[in-house]
PDB file of C-alpha atoms in Angstrom:
ATOM      1  CA  UNK A   1      -0.046  -0.042  -0.213  1.00 47.00           C
ATOM      2  CA  UNK A   2       2.450   2.277   0.946  1.00 45.00           C
ATOM      3  CA  UNK A   3       4.689   1.387  -2.383  1.00 45.00           C
ATOM      4  CA  UNK A   4       1.731   2.321  -4.510  1.00 45.00           C
ATOM      5  CA  UNK A   5       1.269   5.438  -2.263  1.00 46.00           C
ATOM      6  CA  UNK A   6       4.835   6.347  -3.406  1.00 44.00           C
ATOM      7  CA  UNK A   7       4.656   5.646  -6.599  1.00 45.00           C
ATOM      8  CA  UNK A   8       1.616   7.523  -7.383  1.00 52.00           C
ATOM      9  CA  UNK A   9       3.184  10.691  -5.200  1.00 51.00           C
ATOM     10  CA  UNK A  10       6.328  10.501  -7.798  1.00 51.00           C
ATOM     11  CA  UNK A  11       4.088  10.357 -10.567  1.00 62.00           C
ATOM     12  CA  UNK A  12       2.273  12.934  -9.579  1.00 78.00           C
ATOM     13  CA  UNK A  13       5.394  14.998  -9.067  1.00 82.00           C
ATOM     14  CA  UNK A  14       6.632  13.974 -12.574  1.00 83.00           C
ATOM     15  CA  UNK A  15       3.246  15.189 -13.975  1.00 85.00           C
ATOM     16  CA  UNK A  16       3.487  18.810 -12.271  1.00 89.00           C
ATOM     17  CA  UNK A  17       7.320  18.996 -12.930  1.00 90.00           C
ATOM     18  CA  UNK A  18       6.604  18.396 -16.644  1.00 90.00           C
ATOM     19  CA  UNK A  19       3.589  20.770 -16.993  1.00 92.00           C
ATOM     20  CA  UNK A  20       5.500  23.566 -15.943  1.00 93.00           C
ATOM     21  CA  UNK A  21       8.368  23.208 -17.905  1.00 94.00           C
ATOM     22  CA  UNK A  22       5.922  22.566 -20.960  1.00 95.00           C
ATOM     23  CA  UNK A  23       4.198  25.585 -19.583  1.00 95.00           C
ATOM     24  CA  UNK A  24       7.277  27.937 -19.299  1.00 95.00           C
ATOM     25  CA  UNK A  25       8.612  26.868 -22.730  1.00 96.00           C
ATOM     26  CA  UNK A  26       5.253  27.416 -24.402  1.00 95.00           C
ATOM     27  CA  UNK A  27       5.251  31.295 -22.886  1.00 95.00           C
ATOM     28  CA  UNK A  28       8.369  32.022 -23.932  1.00 94.00           C
ATOM     29  CA  UNK A  29       9.082  29.741 -27.027  1.00 93.00           C
ATOM     30  CA  UNK A  30       5.886  31.102 -28.501  1.00 94.00           C
ATOM     31  CA  UNK A  31       6.629  34.883 -28.993  1.00 93.00           C
ATOM     32  CA  UNK A  32       9.898  34.293 -29.120  1.00 92.00           C
ATOM     33  CA  UNK A  33      10.124  31.976 -32.336  1.00 93.00           C
ATOM     34  CA  UNK A  34       6.852  33.577 -33.863  1.00 93.00           C
ATOM     35  CA  UNK A  35       8.444  37.165 -33.643  1.00 90.00           C
ATOM     36  CA  UNK A  36      11.879  35.699 -35.192  1.00 89.00           C
ATOM     37  CA  UNK A  37       9.727  33.752 -38.208  1.00 91.00           C
ATOM     38  CA  UNK A  38       8.377  37.120 -38.878  1.00 90.00           C
ATOM     39  CA  UNK A  39      11.390  39.069 -38.766  1.00 87.00           C
ATOM     40  CA  UNK A  40      13.312  35.981 -41.395  1.00 86.00           C
ATOM     41  CA  UNK A  41      10.408  36.462 -43.535  1.00 87.00           C
ATOM     42  CA  UNK A  42       9.413  39.987 -43.479  1.00 83.00           C
ATOM     43  CA  UNK A  43      12.974  41.955 -43.011  1.00 77.00           C
ATOM     44  CA  UNK A  44      15.635  39.699 -43.986  1.00 73.00           C
ATOM     45  CA  UNK A  45      13.843  38.580 -46.553  1.00 77.00           C
ATOM     46  CA  UNK A  46      15.023  35.180 -47.298  1.00 79.00           C
ATOM     47  CA  UNK A  47      17.560  36.553 -49.674  1.00 80.00           C
ATOM     48  CA  UNK A  48      20.581  34.566 -48.462  1.00 84.00           C
ATOM     49  CA  UNK A  49      20.850  30.666 -47.724  1.00 88.00           C
ATOM     50  CA  UNK A  50      21.519  31.375 -43.993  1.00 86.00           C
ATOM     51  CA  UNK A  51      18.400  32.963 -43.573  1.00 88.00           C
ATOM     52  CA  UNK A  52      16.419  30.460 -45.333  1.00 92.00           C
ATOM     53  CA  UNK A  53      17.814  27.909 -43.000  1.00 93.00           C
ATOM     54  CA  UNK A  54      17.286  29.822 -40.091  1.00 92.00           C
ATOM     55  CA  UNK A  55      13.314  30.294 -41.067  1.00 93.00           C
ATOM     56  CA  UNK A  56      12.858  26.459 -41.521  1.00 95.00           C
ATOM     57  CA  UNK A  57      14.299  25.983 -37.954  1.00 94.00           C
ATOM     58  CA  UNK A  58      11.991  28.985 -36.771  1.00 94.00           C
ATOM     59  CA  UNK A  59       9.358  27.130 -38.121  1.00 95.00           C
ATOM     60  CA  UNK A  60      10.260  23.627 -37.050  1.00 95.00           C
ATOM     61  CA  UNK A  61      10.044  25.329 -33.558  1.00 95.00           C
ATOM     62  CA  UNK A  62       7.073  26.753 -34.216  1.00 94.00           C
ATOM     63  CA  UNK A  63       5.123  23.859 -34.641  1.00 94.00           C
ATOM     64  CA  UNK A  64       7.167  22.008 -31.536  1.00 94.00           C
ATOM     65  CA  UNK A  65       5.569  24.712 -29.232  1.00 95.00           C
ATOM     66  CA  UNK A  66       1.985  24.481 -31.132  1.00 92.00           C
ATOM     67  CA  UNK A  67       1.966  21.068 -29.564  1.00 92.00           C
ATOM     68  CA  UNK A  68       3.210  22.023 -26.122  1.00 93.00           C
ATOM     69  CA  UNK A  69      -0.764  23.025 -24.886  1.00 93.00           C
ATOM     70  CA  UNK A  70      -2.130  19.477 -25.328  1.00 91.00           C
ATOM     71  CA  UNK A  71       1.091  18.065 -22.996  1.00 91.00           C
ATOM     72  CA  UNK A  72       0.539  20.786 -20.532  1.00 92.00           C
ATOM     73  CA  UNK A  73      -3.523  19.714 -20.297  1.00 91.00           C
ATOM     74  CA  UNK A  74      -2.377  16.008 -20.070  1.00 88.00           C
ATOM     75  CA  UNK A  75       0.177  16.361 -17.322  1.00 88.00           C
ATOM     76  CA  UNK A  76      -2.068  19.053 -15.708  1.00 90.00           C
ATOM     77  CA  UNK A  77      -5.202  16.712 -16.026  1.00 86.00           C
ATOM     78  CA  UNK A  78      -3.673  13.181 -16.304  1.00 81.00           C
ATOM     79  CA  UNK A  79      -6.443  12.757 -18.905  1.00 82.00           C
ATOM     80  CA  UNK A  80      -6.332  12.680 -22.825  1.00 84.00           C
ATOM     81  CA  UNK A  81      -9.684  13.031 -24.112  1.00 83.00           C
ATOM     82  CA  UNK A  82      -8.673  13.980 -27.448  1.00 84.00           C
ATOM     83  CA  UNK A  83      -7.668   9.899 -28.911  1.00 82.00           C
ATOM     84  CA  UNK A  84      -5.157   8.246 -30.359  1.00 84.00           C
ATOM     85  CA  UNK A  85      -4.828   9.985 -33.888  1.00 87.00           C
ATOM     86  CA  UNK A  86      -4.358  13.620 -31.802  1.00 88.00           C
ATOM     87  CA  UNK A  87      -1.930  12.030 -29.751  1.00 87.00           C
ATOM     88  CA  UNK A  88       0.029  10.623 -32.421  1.00 87.00           C
ATOM     89  CA  UNK A  89      -0.032  13.835 -34.072  1.00 90.00           C
ATOM     90  CA  UNK A  90       1.453  16.177 -31.285  1.00 90.00           C
ATOM     91  CA  UNK A  91       3.950  12.957 -30.433  1.00 87.00           C
ATOM     92  CA  UNK A  92       5.523  13.052 -34.074  1.00 90.00           C
ATOM     93  CA  UNK A  93       5.651  16.641 -33.688  1.00 90.00           C
ATOM     94  CA  UNK A  94       7.904  16.814 -30.770  1.00 88.00           C
ATOM     95  CA  UNK A  95      10.412  14.344 -32.249  1.00 87.00           C
ATOM     96  CA  UNK A  96      10.203  16.012 -35.772  1.00 91.00           C
ATOM     97  CA  UNK A  97      11.524  19.345 -33.792  1.00 91.00           C
ATOM     98  CA  UNK A  98      14.798  16.944 -32.610  1.00 89.00           C
ATOM     99  CA  UNK A  99      15.265  15.764 -35.919  1.00 91.00           C
ATOM    100  CA  UNK A 100      14.640  18.601 -38.069  1.00 94.00           C
ATOM    101  CA  UNK A 101      16.393  20.983 -35.725  1.00 93.00           C
ATOM    102  CA  UNK A 102      19.320  18.984 -35.515  1.00 93.00           C
ATOM    103  CA  UNK A 103      19.630  19.078 -39.661  1.00 95.00           C
ATOM    104  CA  UNK A 104      18.997  22.540 -39.834  1.00 95.00           C
ATOM    105  CA  UNK A 105      21.314  23.426 -37.517  1.00 94.00           C
ATOM    106  CA  UNK A 106      23.969  21.724 -38.938  1.00 95.00           C
ATOM    107  CA  UNK A 107      22.956  23.578 -42.532  1.00 95.00           C
ATOM    108  CA  UNK A 108      23.774  26.608 -40.572  1.00 92.00           C
ATOM    109  CA  UNK A 109      27.080  25.842 -39.381  1.00 91.00           C
ATOM    110  CA  UNK A 110      28.038  24.427 -42.883  1.00 92.00           C
ATOM    111  CA  UNK A 111      26.842  27.711 -44.260  1.00 91.00           C
ATOM    112  CA  UNK A 112      28.861  29.943 -42.128  1.00 87.00           C
ATOM    113  CA  UNK A 113      31.998  27.057 -42.938  1.00 89.00           C
ATOM    114  CA  UNK A 114      31.538  27.735 -46.374  1.00 89.00           C
ATOM    115  CA  UNK A 115      31.476  31.623 -46.000  1.00 85.00           C
ATOM    116  CA  UNK A 116      34.299  31.772 -44.121  1.00 84.00           C
ATOM    117  CA  UNK A 117      36.803  29.190 -45.016  1.00 84.00           C
ATOM    118  CA  UNK A 118      35.783  28.669 -48.759  1.00 84.00           C
ATOM    119  CA  UNK A 119      34.380  32.109 -49.431  1.00 80.00           C
ATOM    120  CA  UNK A 120      35.000  32.306 -53.469  1.00 79.00           C
ATOM    121  CA  UNK A 121      34.970  28.438 -54.360  1.00 83.00           C
ATOM    122  CA  UNK A 122      31.305  27.999 -51.965  1.00 81.00           C
ATOM    123  CA  UNK A 123      30.050  31.095 -54.066  1.00 84.00           C
ATOM    124  CA  UNK A 124      28.048  28.638 -56.371  1.00 87.00           C
ATOM    125  CA  UNK A 125      26.612  25.901 -53.592  1.00 87.00           C
ATOM    126  CA  UNK A 126      25.597  29.324 -51.009  1.00 88.00           C
ATOM    127  CA  UNK A 127      22.704  30.197 -53.253  1.00 91.00           C
ATOM    128  CA  UNK A 128      18.872  30.589 -51.632  1.00 92.00           C
ATOM    129  CA  UNK A 129      17.946  27.937 -54.563  1.00 93.00           C
ATOM    130  CA  UNK A 130      19.889  25.292 -53.322  1.00 94.00           C
ATOM    131  CA  UNK A 131      18.913  26.196 -49.459  1.00 94.00           C
ATOM    132  CA  UNK A 132      15.395  25.661 -50.290  1.00 95.00           C
ATOM    133  CA  UNK A 133      16.292  22.376 -52.202  1.00 95.00           C
ATOM    134  CA  UNK A 134      17.753  21.229 -49.072  1.00 96.00           C
ATOM    135  CA  UNK A 135      14.801  22.451 -46.639  1.00 96.00           C
ATOM    136  CA  UNK A 136      12.210  20.869 -48.947  1.00 96.00           C
ATOM    137  CA  UNK A 137      14.310  17.611 -49.199  1.00 96.00           C
ATOM    138  CA  UNK A 138      14.424  17.346 -45.414  1.00 96.00           C
ATOM    139  CA  UNK A 139      10.828  18.071 -44.780  1.00 96.00           C
ATOM    140  CA  UNK A 140      10.421  15.473 -47.318  1.00 96.00           C
ATOM    141  CA  UNK A 141      12.151  12.644 -45.843  1.00 93.00           C
ATOM    142  CA  UNK A 142      10.992  13.926 -42.273  1.00 93.00           C
ATOM    143  CA  UNK A 143       7.474  13.096 -43.455  1.00 92.00           C
ATOM    144  CA  UNK A 144       8.099   9.427 -45.145  1.00 92.00           C
ATOM    145  CA  UNK A 145       9.614   8.555 -42.111  1.00 89.00           C
ATOM    146  CA  UNK A 146       6.547   9.821 -39.723  1.00 90.00           C
ATOM    147  CA  UNK A 147       4.157   7.549 -41.998  1.00 90.00           C
ATOM    148  CA  UNK A 148       5.193   4.312 -40.606  1.00 89.00           C
ATOM    149  CA  UNK A 149       6.101   5.413 -37.083  1.00 87.00           C
ATOM    150  CA  UNK A 150       2.566   7.001 -36.762  1.00 88.00           C
ATOM    151  CA  UNK A 151       1.101   3.824 -38.209  1.00 88.00           C
ATOM    152  CA  UNK A 152       2.990   1.649 -35.735  1.00 85.00           C
ATOM    153  CA  UNK A 153       2.329   4.175 -32.780  1.00 82.00           C
ATOM    154  CA  UNK A 154      -1.516   4.018 -33.609  1.00 84.00           C
ATOM    155  CA  UNK A 155      -1.425   0.254 -33.643  1.00 84.00           C
ATOM    156  CA  UNK A 156       0.276   0.016 -30.617  1.00 80.00           C
ATOM    157  CA  UNK A 157      -1.540   2.342 -28.766  1.00 79.00           C
ATOM    158  CA  UNK A 158      -5.051   0.573 -29.834  1.00 80.00           C
ATOM    159  CA  UNK A 159      -3.312  -3.177 -28.699  1.00 78.00           C
ATOM    160  CA  UNK A 160      -2.625  -1.250 -25.377  1.00 75.00           C
ATOM    161  CA  UNK A 161      -6.187   0.033 -24.951  1.00 71.00           C
ATOM    162  CA  UNK A 162      -4.299   3.089 -24.266  1.00 65.00           C
ATOM    163  CA  UNK A 163      -7.138   5.285 -25.670  1.00 66.00           C
ATOM    164  CA  UNK A 164      -7.197   7.440 -22.664  1.00 70.00           C
ATOM    165  CA  UNK A 165      -3.752   8.355 -22.174  1.00 71.00           C
ATOM    166  CA  UNK A 166      -0.828   9.761 -23.995  1.00 78.00           C
ATOM    167  CA  UNK A 167       2.531   9.511 -25.220  1.00 68.00           C
ATOM    168  CA  UNK A 168       5.368   6.603 -25.046  1.00 56.00           C
ATOM    169  CA  UNK A 169       6.094   6.401 -21.647  1.00 53.00           C
ATOM    170  CA  UNK A 170       2.563   6.711 -20.258  1.00 48.00           C
ATOM    171  CA  UNK A 171       1.289   2.741 -20.371  1.00 45.00           C
ATOM    172  CA  UNK A 172       4.079   0.585 -18.346  1.00 51.00           C
ATOM    173  CA  UNK A 173       4.909  -2.004 -20.280  1.00 54.00           C
ATOM    174  CA  UNK A 174       3.509  -0.972 -23.528  1.00 60.00           C
ATOM    175  CA  UNK A 175       6.432   0.284 -25.979  1.00 57.00           C
ATOM    176  CA  UNK A 176       4.675   2.429 -28.829  1.00 57.00           C
ATOM    177  CA  UNK A 177       7.581   3.881 -30.430  1.00 61.00           C
ATOM    178  CA  UNK A 178       9.171   1.763 -33.389  1.00 65.00           C
ATOM    179  CA  UNK A 179      12.297   0.675 -32.495  1.00 69.00           C
ATOM    180  CA  UNK A 180      14.488   1.296 -35.690  1.00 77.00           C
ATOM    181  CA  UNK A 181      13.539   4.654 -35.818  1.00 77.00           C
ATOM    182  CA  UNK A 182      15.362   5.339 -32.823  1.00 75.00           C
ATOM    183  CA  UNK A 183      18.404   3.915 -33.618  1.00 83.00           C
ATOM    184  CA  UNK A 184      17.877   5.739 -36.881  1.00 84.00           C
ATOM    185  CA  UNK A 185      17.500   9.422 -34.944  1.00 84.00           C
ATOM    186  CA  UNK A 186      20.527   8.584 -32.706  1.00 86.00           C
ATOM    187  CA  UNK A 187      22.959   7.912 -35.620  1.00 89.00           C
ATOM    188  CA  UNK A 188      21.463  11.179 -37.315  1.00 90.00           C
ATOM    189  CA  UNK A 189      22.100  12.852 -33.900  1.00 91.00           C
ATOM    190  CA  UNK A 190      25.217  11.849 -33.653  1.00 92.00           C
ATOM    191  CA  UNK A 191      26.574  12.087 -37.525  1.00 93.00           C
ATOM    192  CA  UNK A 192      24.917  15.374 -37.550  1.00 93.00           C
ATOM    193  CA  UNK A 193      27.201  16.607 -33.937  1.00 93.00           C
ATOM    194  CA  UNK A 194      30.461  14.867 -35.857  1.00 94.00           C
ATOM    195  CA  UNK A 195      29.664  17.301 -38.629  1.00 94.00           C
ATOM    196  CA  UNK A 196      29.551  20.571 -36.279  1.00 93.00           C
ATOM    197  CA  UNK A 197      32.641  19.363 -34.346  1.00 94.00           C
ATOM    198  CA  UNK A 198      34.702  19.519 -37.687  1.00 94.00           C
ATOM    199  CA  UNK A 199      33.175  22.658 -38.645  1.00 91.00           C
ATOM    200  CA  UNK A 200      33.660  24.147 -35.405  1.00 91.00           C
ATOM    201  CA  UNK A 201      37.475  23.023 -35.763  1.00 91.00           C
ATOM    202  CA  UNK A 202      37.514  24.458 -39.378  1.00 89.00           C
ATOM    203  CA  UNK A 203      36.229  27.405 -38.561  1.00 87.00           C
ATOM    204  CA  UNK A 204      38.399  27.974 -35.668  1.00 86.00           C
ATOM    205  CA  UNK A 205      41.698  27.163 -37.363  1.00 85.00           C
ATOM    206  CA  UNK A 206      40.598  29.629 -39.797  1.00 82.00           C
ATOM    207  CA  UNK A 207      40.038  32.591 -37.550  1.00 79.00           C
ATOM    208  CA  UNK A 208      43.550  32.259 -36.388  1.00 78.00           C
ATOM    209  CA  UNK A 209      44.511  32.638 -39.904  1.00 69.00           C
ATOM    210  CA  UNK A 210      45.983  29.572 -40.844  1.00 55.00           C
ATOM    211  CA  UNK A 211      44.049  29.546 -44.087  1.00 50.00           C
ATOM    212  CA  UNK A 212      45.532  31.962 -46.619  1.00 49.00           C
ATOM    213  CA  UNK A 213      42.293  31.225 -49.188  1.00 51.00           C
ATOM    214  CA  UNK A 214      39.820  32.002 -46.148  1.00 48.00           C
ATOM    215  CA  UNK A 215      37.517  35.102 -46.557  1.00 48.00           C
ATOM    216  CA  UNK A 216      38.547  38.140 -43.851  1.00 55.00           C
ATOM    217  CA  UNK A 217      36.194  37.926 -40.979  1.00 55.00           C
ATOM    218  CA  UNK A 218      35.726  41.302 -38.568  1.00 56.00           C
ATOM    219  CA  UNK A 219      33.257  39.589 -35.693  1.00 67.00           C
ATOM    220  CA  UNK A 220      35.047  36.927 -34.992  1.00 73.00           C
ATOM    221  CA  UNK A 221      33.189  36.492 -31.374  1.00 77.00           C
ATOM    222  CA  UNK A 222      29.871  35.909 -33.378  1.00 77.00           C
ATOM    223  CA  UNK A 223      31.358  33.674 -35.718  1.00 81.00           C
ATOM    224  CA  UNK A 224      32.323  31.391 -33.001  1.00 84.00           C
ATOM    225  CA  UNK A 225      29.714  31.752 -30.835  1.00 84.00           C
ATOM    226  CA  UNK A 226      27.137  30.227 -33.706  1.00 85.00           C
ATOM    227  CA  UNK A 227      29.595  27.149 -33.262  1.00 89.00           C
ATOM    228  CA  UNK A 228      29.676  27.040 -29.713  1.00 89.00           C
ATOM    229  CA  UNK A 229      25.303  27.275 -29.317  1.00 89.00           C
ATOM    230  CA  UNK A 230      25.495  24.712 -32.442  1.00 91.00           C
ATOM    231  CA  UNK A 231      27.629  22.184 -30.338  1.00 92.00           C
ATOM    232  CA  UNK A 232      25.911  22.973 -26.978  1.00 92.00           C
ATOM    233  CA  UNK A 233      22.399  22.186 -28.898  1.00 92.00           C
ATOM    234  CA  UNK A 234      23.410  18.770 -29.797  1.00 94.00           C
ATOM    235  CA  UNK A 235      25.084  17.840 -26.296  1.00 93.00           C
ATOM    236  CA  UNK A 236      22.390  19.027 -23.789  1.00 92.00           C
ATOM    237  CA  UNK A 237      19.441  18.576 -25.692  1.00 92.00           C
ATOM    238  CA  UNK A 238      19.522  16.374 -28.921  1.00 91.00           C
ATOM    239  CA  UNK A 239      21.978  13.885 -27.786  1.00 90.00           C
ATOM    240  CA  UNK A 240      20.446  12.846 -24.290  1.00 88.00           C
ATOM    241  CA  UNK A 241      16.905  12.743 -25.974  1.00 85.00           C
ATOM    242  CA  UNK A 242      17.892  10.987 -28.457  1.00 85.00           C
ATOM    243  CA  UNK A 243      19.802   7.813 -26.330  1.00 85.00           C
ATOM    244  CA  UNK A 244      17.131   7.806 -24.157  1.00 83.00           C
ATOM    245  CA  UNK A 245      14.541   7.288 -27.031  1.00 77.00           C
ATOM    246  CA  UNK A 246      16.822   4.699 -27.935  1.00 78.00           C
ATOM    247  CA  UNK A 247      17.266   2.892 -24.776  1.00 78.00           C
ATOM    248  CA  UNK A 248      13.511   3.234 -23.939  1.00 70.00           C
ATOM    249  CA  UNK A 249      14.645   3.858 -19.828  1.00 70.00           C
ATOM    250  CA  UNK A 250      11.241   5.187 -18.544  1.00 70.00           C
ATOM    251  CA  UNK A 251      12.905   6.623 -15.888  1.00 74.00           C
ATOM    252  CA  UNK A 252      15.048   9.332 -17.759  1.00 79.00           C
ATOM    253  CA  UNK A 253      12.441   9.496 -20.430  1.00 79.00           C
ATOM    254  CA  UNK A 254       9.808  12.427 -19.002  1.00 83.00           C
ATOM    255  CA  UNK A 255      13.055  14.413 -17.848  1.00 87.00           C
ATOM    256  CA  UNK A 256      14.669  14.307 -20.892  1.00 88.00           C
ATOM    257  CA  UNK A 257      11.818  15.199 -22.900  1.00 87.00           C
ATOM    258  CA  UNK A 258      11.177  18.238 -21.008  1.00 91.00           C
ATOM    259  CA  UNK A 259      14.786  18.971 -21.583  1.00 91.00           C
ATOM    260  CA  UNK A 260      14.619  18.889 -25.510  1.00 91.00           C
ATOM    261  CA  UNK A 261      11.421  21.069 -25.283  1.00 92.00           C
ATOM    262  CA  UNK A 262      13.622  23.800 -24.385  1.00 93.00           C
ATOM    263  CA  UNK A 263      15.778  23.871 -27.117  1.00 92.00           C
ATOM    264  CA  UNK A 264      13.285  26.136 -29.535  1.00 92.00           C
ATOM    265  CA  UNK A 265      13.657  28.927 -26.961  1.00 92.00           C
ATOM    266  CA  UNK A 266      17.349  29.107 -27.572  1.00 89.00           C
ATOM    267  CA  UNK A 267      17.752  28.789 -31.323  1.00 89.00           C
ATOM    268  CA  UNK A 268      16.776  32.223 -31.682  1.00 86.00           C
ATOM    269  CA  UNK A 269      20.239  33.061 -30.476  1.00 81.00           C
ATOM    270  CA  UNK A 270      21.432  31.527 -33.537  1.00 80.00           C
ATOM    271  CA  UNK A 271      19.399  33.988 -35.552  1.00 79.00           C
ATOM    272  CA  UNK A 272      20.698  37.006 -33.690  1.00 76.00           C
ATOM    273  CA  UNK A 273      24.125  36.003 -34.036  1.00 73.00           C
ATOM    274  CA  UNK A 274      24.050  34.678 -37.358  1.00 70.00           C
ATOM    275  CA  UNK A 275      22.468  37.560 -38.694  1.00 65.00           C
ATOM    276  CA  UNK A 276      24.298  40.792 -37.411  1.00 55.00           C
ATOM    277  CA  UNK A 277      21.680  43.855 -37.049  1.00 50.00           C
ATOM    278  CA  UNK A 278      18.800  41.334 -37.011  1.00 47.00           C
ATOM    279  CA  UNK A 279      16.209  43.792 -35.875  1.00 45.00           C
ATOM    280  CA  UNK A 280      17.049  45.956 -38.846  1.00 49.00           C
ATOM    281  CA  UNK A 281      15.900  45.668 -42.456  1.00 49.00           C
ATOM    282  CA  UNK A 282      18.987  44.456 -44.702  1.00 47.00           C
ATOM    283  CA  UNK A 283      19.715  42.795 -47.391  1.00 44.00           C
ATOM    284  CA  UNK A 284      21.695  40.649 -46.419  1.00 43.00           C
ATOM    285  CA  UNK A 285      24.068  40.000 -43.160  1.00 46.00           C
ATOM    286  CA  UNK A 286      27.102  41.959 -42.108  1.00 44.00           C
ATOM    287  CA  UNK A 287      29.096  39.001 -42.722  1.00 48.00           C
ATOM    288  CA  UNK A 288      27.887  38.449 -45.826  1.00 49.00           C
ATOM    289  CA  UNK A 289      28.783  42.225 -46.811  1.00 41.00           C
ATOM    290  CA  UNK A 290      32.247  41.790 -45.211  1.00 48.00           C
ATOM    291  CA  UNK A 291      32.695  38.582 -47.446  1.00 45.00           C
ATOM    292  CA  UNK A 292      31.702  40.516 -50.919  1.00 42.00           C
ATOM    293  CA  UNK A 293      34.244  43.131 -49.728  1.00 43.00           C
ATOM    294  CA  UNK A 294      36.670  41.157 -49.393  1.00 45.00           C
ATOM    295  CA  UNK A 295      36.145  39.267 -52.608  1.00 44.00           C
ATOM    296  CA  UNK A 296      35.776  42.796 -54.372  1.00 38.00           C
ATOM    297  CA  UNK A 297      39.208  43.861 -52.760  1.00 44.00           C
ATOM    298  CA  UNK A 298      40.909  40.754 -54.535  1.00 43.00           C
TER     299      UNK A 298
END
């Protein structure tokens, strides 16, 4: 009897903590990402490859934030009145944010790498058309993964009679995540982390003046902050979430899901440091202008 009460009390505490975290993320993330997306679209006009990648990252974060009211409601009331399909949709939005954010953040890092280290040779690659093609491919890939994953989750929830609860860790002994997807996601996150580590090292090497064909960059601190934020996103938010999802550790799942949701509140820092004078209407970032001047001076 005491064990049951202790278990119920611990679960109530976890639910209350989760509702609080998701509520705070909702309150902060909604205006931050909505305003960031508006600025990227209206003031920067998607006229550079970096702005295109950032706009899709902001959209991914906004989709995550829009799914959080259902989580706040569930963890506040302990009930799920919306059915299995709605549960599956909100779960996919949450997982998709980690996947798409990892890829778009890596694209932003690669774009900065090419702009700083290979400014002349990469000009034909760093176009808005190529950026849009890459983003569309990412979204199509994510949707393709969502189809079998969603069907599997719906089937598993029905077999477990999980109509009145939601999210994979609420039904004891009923794993509803497609096993292979967890491994694929972990592989993706580790691969993207590797790319970011290599990119950070190359840019750091360049900024120390070791690459003769690199562009001159005035705001070196901002450039390194971009890569530092990228690495922290992976190490703090993406890796723990993906590892726990793969291992299906029920004890760690709830806190890691809460931690992962916080990433959408920090992504606007990328836009601020990537696009100088972020709040002002400009044709491109100051970094882009300085690179162009560097090319002309040659």
